[in-house]
Short mmCIF file of C-alpha atoms in Angstrom, two decimals:
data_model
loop_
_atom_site.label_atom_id
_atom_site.label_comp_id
_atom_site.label_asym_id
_atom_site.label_seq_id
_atom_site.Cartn_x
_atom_site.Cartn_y
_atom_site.Cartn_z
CA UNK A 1 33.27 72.46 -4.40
CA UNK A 2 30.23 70.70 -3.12
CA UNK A 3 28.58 72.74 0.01
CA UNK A 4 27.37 70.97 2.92
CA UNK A 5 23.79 69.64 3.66
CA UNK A 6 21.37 72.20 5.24
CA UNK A 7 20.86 70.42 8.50
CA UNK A 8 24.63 70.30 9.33
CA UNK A 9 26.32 73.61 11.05
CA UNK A 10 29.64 71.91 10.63
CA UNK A 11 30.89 69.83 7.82
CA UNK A 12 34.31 68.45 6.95
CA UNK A 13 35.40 66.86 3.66
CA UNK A 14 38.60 64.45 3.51
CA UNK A 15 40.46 66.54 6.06
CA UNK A 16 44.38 65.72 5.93
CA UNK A 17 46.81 67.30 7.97
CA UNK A 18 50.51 66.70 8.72
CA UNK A 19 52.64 67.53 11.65
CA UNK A 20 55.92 69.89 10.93
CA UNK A 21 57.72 66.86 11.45
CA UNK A 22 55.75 64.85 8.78
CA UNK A 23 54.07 62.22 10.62
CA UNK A 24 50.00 62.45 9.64
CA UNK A 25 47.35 63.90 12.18
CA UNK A 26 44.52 63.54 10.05
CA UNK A 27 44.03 60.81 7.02
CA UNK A 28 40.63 61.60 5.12
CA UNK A 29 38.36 62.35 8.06
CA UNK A 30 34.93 63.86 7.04
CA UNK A 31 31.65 64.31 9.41
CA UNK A 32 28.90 66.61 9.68
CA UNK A 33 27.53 68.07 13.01
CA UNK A 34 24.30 68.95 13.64
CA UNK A 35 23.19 71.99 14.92
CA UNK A 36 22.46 71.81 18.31
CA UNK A 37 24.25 68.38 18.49
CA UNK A 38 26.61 67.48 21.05
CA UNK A 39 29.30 65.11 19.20
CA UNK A 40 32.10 63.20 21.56
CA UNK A 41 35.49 63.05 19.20
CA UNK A 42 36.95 60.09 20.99
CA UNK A 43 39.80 57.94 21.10
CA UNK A 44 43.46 57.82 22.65
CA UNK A 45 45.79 60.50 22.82
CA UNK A 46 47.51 60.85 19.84
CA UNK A 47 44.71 60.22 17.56
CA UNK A 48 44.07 63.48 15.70
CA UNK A 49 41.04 64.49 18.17
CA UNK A 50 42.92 68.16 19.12
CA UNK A 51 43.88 68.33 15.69
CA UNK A 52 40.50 67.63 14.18
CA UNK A 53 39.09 70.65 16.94
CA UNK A 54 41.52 73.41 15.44
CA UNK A 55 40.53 72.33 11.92
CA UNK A 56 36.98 72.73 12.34
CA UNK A 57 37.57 75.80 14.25
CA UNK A 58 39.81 77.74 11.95
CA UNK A 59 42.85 77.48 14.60
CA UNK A 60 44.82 76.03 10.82
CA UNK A 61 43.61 75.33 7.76
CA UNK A 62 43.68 71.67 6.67
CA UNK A 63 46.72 70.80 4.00
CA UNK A 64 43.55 69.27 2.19
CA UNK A 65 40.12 68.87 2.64
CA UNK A 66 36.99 71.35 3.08
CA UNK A 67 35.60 72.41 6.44
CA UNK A 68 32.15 74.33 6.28
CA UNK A 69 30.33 76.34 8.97
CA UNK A 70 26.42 77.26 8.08
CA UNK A 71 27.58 77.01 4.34
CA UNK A 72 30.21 79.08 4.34
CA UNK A 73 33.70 78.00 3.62
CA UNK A 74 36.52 78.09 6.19
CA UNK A 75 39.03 76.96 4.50
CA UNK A 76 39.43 79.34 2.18
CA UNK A 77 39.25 81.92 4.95
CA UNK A 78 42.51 83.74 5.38
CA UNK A 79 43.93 84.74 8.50
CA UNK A 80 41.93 87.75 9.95
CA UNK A 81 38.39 85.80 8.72
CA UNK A 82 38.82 83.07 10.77
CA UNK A 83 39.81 85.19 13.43
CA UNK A 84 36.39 87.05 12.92
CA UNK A 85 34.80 83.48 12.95
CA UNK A 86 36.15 82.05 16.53
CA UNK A 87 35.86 85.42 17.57
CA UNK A 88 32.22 85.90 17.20
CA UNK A 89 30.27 82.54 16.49
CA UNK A 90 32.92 80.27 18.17
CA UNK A 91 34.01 79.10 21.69
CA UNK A 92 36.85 77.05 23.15
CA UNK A 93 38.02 75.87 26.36
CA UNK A 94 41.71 74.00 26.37
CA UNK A 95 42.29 71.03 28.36
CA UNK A 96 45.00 72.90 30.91
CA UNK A 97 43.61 76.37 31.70
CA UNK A 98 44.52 79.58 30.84
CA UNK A 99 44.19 82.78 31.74
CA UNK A 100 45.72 86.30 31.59
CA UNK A 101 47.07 87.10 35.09
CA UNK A 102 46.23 90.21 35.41
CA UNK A 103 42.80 89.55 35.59
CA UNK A 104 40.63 88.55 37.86
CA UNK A 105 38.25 85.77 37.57
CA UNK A 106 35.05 87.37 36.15
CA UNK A 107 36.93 90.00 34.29
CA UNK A 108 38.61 86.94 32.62
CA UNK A 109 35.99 85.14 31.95
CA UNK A 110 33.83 88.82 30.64
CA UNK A 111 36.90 88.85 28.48
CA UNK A 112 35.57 87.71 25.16
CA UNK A 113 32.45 89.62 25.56
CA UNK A 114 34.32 92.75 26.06
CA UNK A 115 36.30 92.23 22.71
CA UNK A 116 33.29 91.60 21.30
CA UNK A 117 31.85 95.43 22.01
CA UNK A 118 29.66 94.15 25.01
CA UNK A 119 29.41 96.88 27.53
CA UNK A 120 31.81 96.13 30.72
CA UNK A 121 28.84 96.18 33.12
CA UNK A 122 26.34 93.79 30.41
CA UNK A 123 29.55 91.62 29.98
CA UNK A 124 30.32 91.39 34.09
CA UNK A 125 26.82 90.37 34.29
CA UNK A 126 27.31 87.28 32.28
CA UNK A 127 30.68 86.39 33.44
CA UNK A 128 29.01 85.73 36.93
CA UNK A 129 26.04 83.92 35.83
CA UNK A 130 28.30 81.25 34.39
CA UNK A 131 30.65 81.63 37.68
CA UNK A 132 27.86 81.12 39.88
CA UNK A 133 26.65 78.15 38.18
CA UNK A 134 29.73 76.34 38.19
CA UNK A 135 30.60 77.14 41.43
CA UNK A 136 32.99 79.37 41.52
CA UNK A 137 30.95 82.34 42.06
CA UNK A 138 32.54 83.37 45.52
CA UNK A 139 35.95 83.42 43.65
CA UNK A 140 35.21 86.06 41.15
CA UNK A 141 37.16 88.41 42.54
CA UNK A 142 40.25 86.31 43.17
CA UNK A 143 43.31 86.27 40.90
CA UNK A 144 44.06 83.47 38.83
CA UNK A 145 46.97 82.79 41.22
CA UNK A 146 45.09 82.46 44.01
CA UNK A 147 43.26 79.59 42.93
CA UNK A 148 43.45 76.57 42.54
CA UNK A 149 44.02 74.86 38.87
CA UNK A 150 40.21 72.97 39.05
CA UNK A 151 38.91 76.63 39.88
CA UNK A 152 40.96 78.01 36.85
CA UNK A 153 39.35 75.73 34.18
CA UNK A 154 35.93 76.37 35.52
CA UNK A 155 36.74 79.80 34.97
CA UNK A 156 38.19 78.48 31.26
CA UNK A 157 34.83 77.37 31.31
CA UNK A 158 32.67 80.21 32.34
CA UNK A 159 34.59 82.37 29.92
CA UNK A 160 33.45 79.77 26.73
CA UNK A 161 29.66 79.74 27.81
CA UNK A 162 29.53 83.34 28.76
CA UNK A 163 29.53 84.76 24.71
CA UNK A 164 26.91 81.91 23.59
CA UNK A 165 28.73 80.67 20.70
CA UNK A 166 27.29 78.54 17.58
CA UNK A 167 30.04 76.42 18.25
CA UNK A 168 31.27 75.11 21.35
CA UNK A 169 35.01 72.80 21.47
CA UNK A 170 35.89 71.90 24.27
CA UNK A 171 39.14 69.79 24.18
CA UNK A 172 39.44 67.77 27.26
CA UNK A 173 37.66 70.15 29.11
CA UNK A 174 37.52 68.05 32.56
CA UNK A 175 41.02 66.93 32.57
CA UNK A 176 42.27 69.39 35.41
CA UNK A 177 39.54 68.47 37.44
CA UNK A 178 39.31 65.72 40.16
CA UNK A 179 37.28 62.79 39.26
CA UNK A 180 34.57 63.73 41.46
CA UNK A 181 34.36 66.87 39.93
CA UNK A 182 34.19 66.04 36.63
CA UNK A 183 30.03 64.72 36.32
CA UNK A 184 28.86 68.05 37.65
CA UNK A 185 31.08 70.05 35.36
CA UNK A 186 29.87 68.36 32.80
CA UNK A 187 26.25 68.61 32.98
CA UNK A 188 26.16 71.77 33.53
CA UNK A 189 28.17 72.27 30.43
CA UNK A 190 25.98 69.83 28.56
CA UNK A 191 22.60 71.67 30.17
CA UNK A 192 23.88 74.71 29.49
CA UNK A 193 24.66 73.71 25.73
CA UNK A 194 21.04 71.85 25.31
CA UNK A 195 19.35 75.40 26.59
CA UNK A 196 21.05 77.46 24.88
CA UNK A 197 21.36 75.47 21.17
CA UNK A 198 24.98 75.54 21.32
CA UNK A 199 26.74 73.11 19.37
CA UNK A 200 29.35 70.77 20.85
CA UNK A 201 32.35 69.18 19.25
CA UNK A 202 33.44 67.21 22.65
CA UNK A 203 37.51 65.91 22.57
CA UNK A 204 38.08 63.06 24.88
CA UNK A 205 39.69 59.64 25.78
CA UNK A 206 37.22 58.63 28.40
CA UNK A 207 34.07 56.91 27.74
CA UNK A 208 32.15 58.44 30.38
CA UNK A 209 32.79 61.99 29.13
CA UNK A 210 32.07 60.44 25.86
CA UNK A 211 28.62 59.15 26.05
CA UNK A 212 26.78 62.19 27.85
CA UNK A 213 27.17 63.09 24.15
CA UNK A 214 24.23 62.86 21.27
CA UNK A 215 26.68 61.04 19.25
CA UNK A 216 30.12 59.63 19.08
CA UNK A 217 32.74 59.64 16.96
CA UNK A 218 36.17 57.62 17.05
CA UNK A 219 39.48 58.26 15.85
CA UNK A 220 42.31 56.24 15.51
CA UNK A 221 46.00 57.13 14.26
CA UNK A 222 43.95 60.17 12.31
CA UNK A 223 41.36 58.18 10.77
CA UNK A 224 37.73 57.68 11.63
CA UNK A 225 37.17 54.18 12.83
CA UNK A 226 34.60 52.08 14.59
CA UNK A 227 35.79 49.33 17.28
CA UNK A 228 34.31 46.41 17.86
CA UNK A 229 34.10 44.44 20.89
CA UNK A 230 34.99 40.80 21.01
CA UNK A 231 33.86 37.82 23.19
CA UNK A 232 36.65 37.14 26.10
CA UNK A 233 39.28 35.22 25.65
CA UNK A 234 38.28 32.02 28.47
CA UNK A 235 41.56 31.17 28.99
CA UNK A 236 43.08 34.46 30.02
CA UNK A 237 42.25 34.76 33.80
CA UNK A 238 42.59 38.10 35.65
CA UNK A 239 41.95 39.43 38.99
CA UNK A 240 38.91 38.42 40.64
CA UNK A 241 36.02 40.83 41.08
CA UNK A 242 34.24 41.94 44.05
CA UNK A 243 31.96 38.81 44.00
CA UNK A 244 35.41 36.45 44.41
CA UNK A 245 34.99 35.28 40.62
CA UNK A 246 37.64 34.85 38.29
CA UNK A 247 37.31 37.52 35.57
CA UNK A 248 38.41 36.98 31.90
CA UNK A 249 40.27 39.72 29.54
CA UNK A 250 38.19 40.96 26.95
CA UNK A 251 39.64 42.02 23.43
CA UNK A 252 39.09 45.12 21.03
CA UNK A 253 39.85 45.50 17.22
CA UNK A 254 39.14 48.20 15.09
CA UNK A 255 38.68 48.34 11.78
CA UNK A 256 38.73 51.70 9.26
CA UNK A 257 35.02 52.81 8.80
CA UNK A 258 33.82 53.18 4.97
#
């Protein structure tokens, strides 16, 4: 067992993992992270990025394959250690929020903190920093029914940030959110994880999203590829552009990385 290079706060060897019905989610993927590093885990849905995320995170352990945090090895963690992990050095926001109901806004988002041993009134403290600056400070008292689903995940949000993890994944954290909504949610998030020296393994399909990251990765059918972009094809004609001009289709292939 070979352990990672110092500079990386994640590393993954040859990660395979299969779906109860069979069908593969990851093939062989390995990276490192940096620490500090923001890294967009792109590519269509379907791809193994959400699988890839609970892997690194301890959610499951791979069927094969080594994933390291700061040199230690999670997956030969049982149960209740990687539990300890995501617990303490770890945080996660899901790409539909959720929250218990019978908390409030800041109380859910002090949540973590409080499990952590943080004193209620240290933890509320933090909960509404984070509130405030995504701007859903004025709804901290509100229950999660009473707002509305964009509100929830900045809450989702709030609640991630608010315990300064190592490790940050968020797994198509903007995809509740209104396109309009989405830039400023995201730079906070990315401010807030350049500030702090959070780490970020980023999950997404878009290539916005994806390139306010340090660095991108791509997945395809569970395997790391890279794409590359072909001239157009001249005789395919499409709709014309603003200008009035006849556009042409481009093409993409991609091609397993070695």
């Amino acid at each position: 067992m070979e352990a990672p290079p110092d500079n990386d706060v994640l590393w993954a060897r040859a990660l395979h993992f299969q779906h109860h019905d069979g069908s593969p989610a990851l093939q062989g993927v390995s990276l490192g992270v940096r620490e500090g590093e923001i890294l967009a885990v792109s590519g269509p849905r379907g791809s193994g990025k959400t699988t890839l995320l609970r892997c690194l995170s301890g959610l499951v352990k791979p069927q094969d394959g080594e994933v390291w945090f700061n040199s230690v090895p999670v997956h030969t963690m049982g149960p209740i250690g990687r539990e300890r992990l995501r617990r303490d050095r770890f945080g996660w926001i899901d790409p539909a929020p959720a929250l218990v109901p019978e908390l409030n806004a800041w109380e859910n988002a002090a949540l973590p903190l409080m499990l952590r041993g943080t004193g209620r009134r240290r933890a509320k403290t933090a909960a509404l920093e984070w509130l405030d600056r995504l701007d859903v400070g004025g709804k901290a008292r509100k229950a999660p029914h009473e707002l509305q689903q964009a509100e929830r995940q900045r809450v989702c949000i709030a609640r991630a940030l608010a315990v300064a993890p190592a490790v940050l994944f968020a797994d198509e954290p903007t995809a509740p959110l209104h396109r309009a909504d989405r830039a400023q949610v995201l730079r906070t998030l990315t401010t807030a994880a350049r500030s702090h020296g959070i780490t970020v393994l980023l999950a997404t399909h878009d290539a916005q999203t994806a390139a306010l990251a340090d660095r991108s990765v791509a997945l395809l059918d569970g395997r790391r590829v890279r794409t590359v972009h072909l001239p157009p094809l001249a005789e395919t004609t499409v709709a014309t552009g603003a200008a009035g001009t006849p556009g042409t289709e481009g093409r993409a292939a991609c091609s397993l990385s070695a």
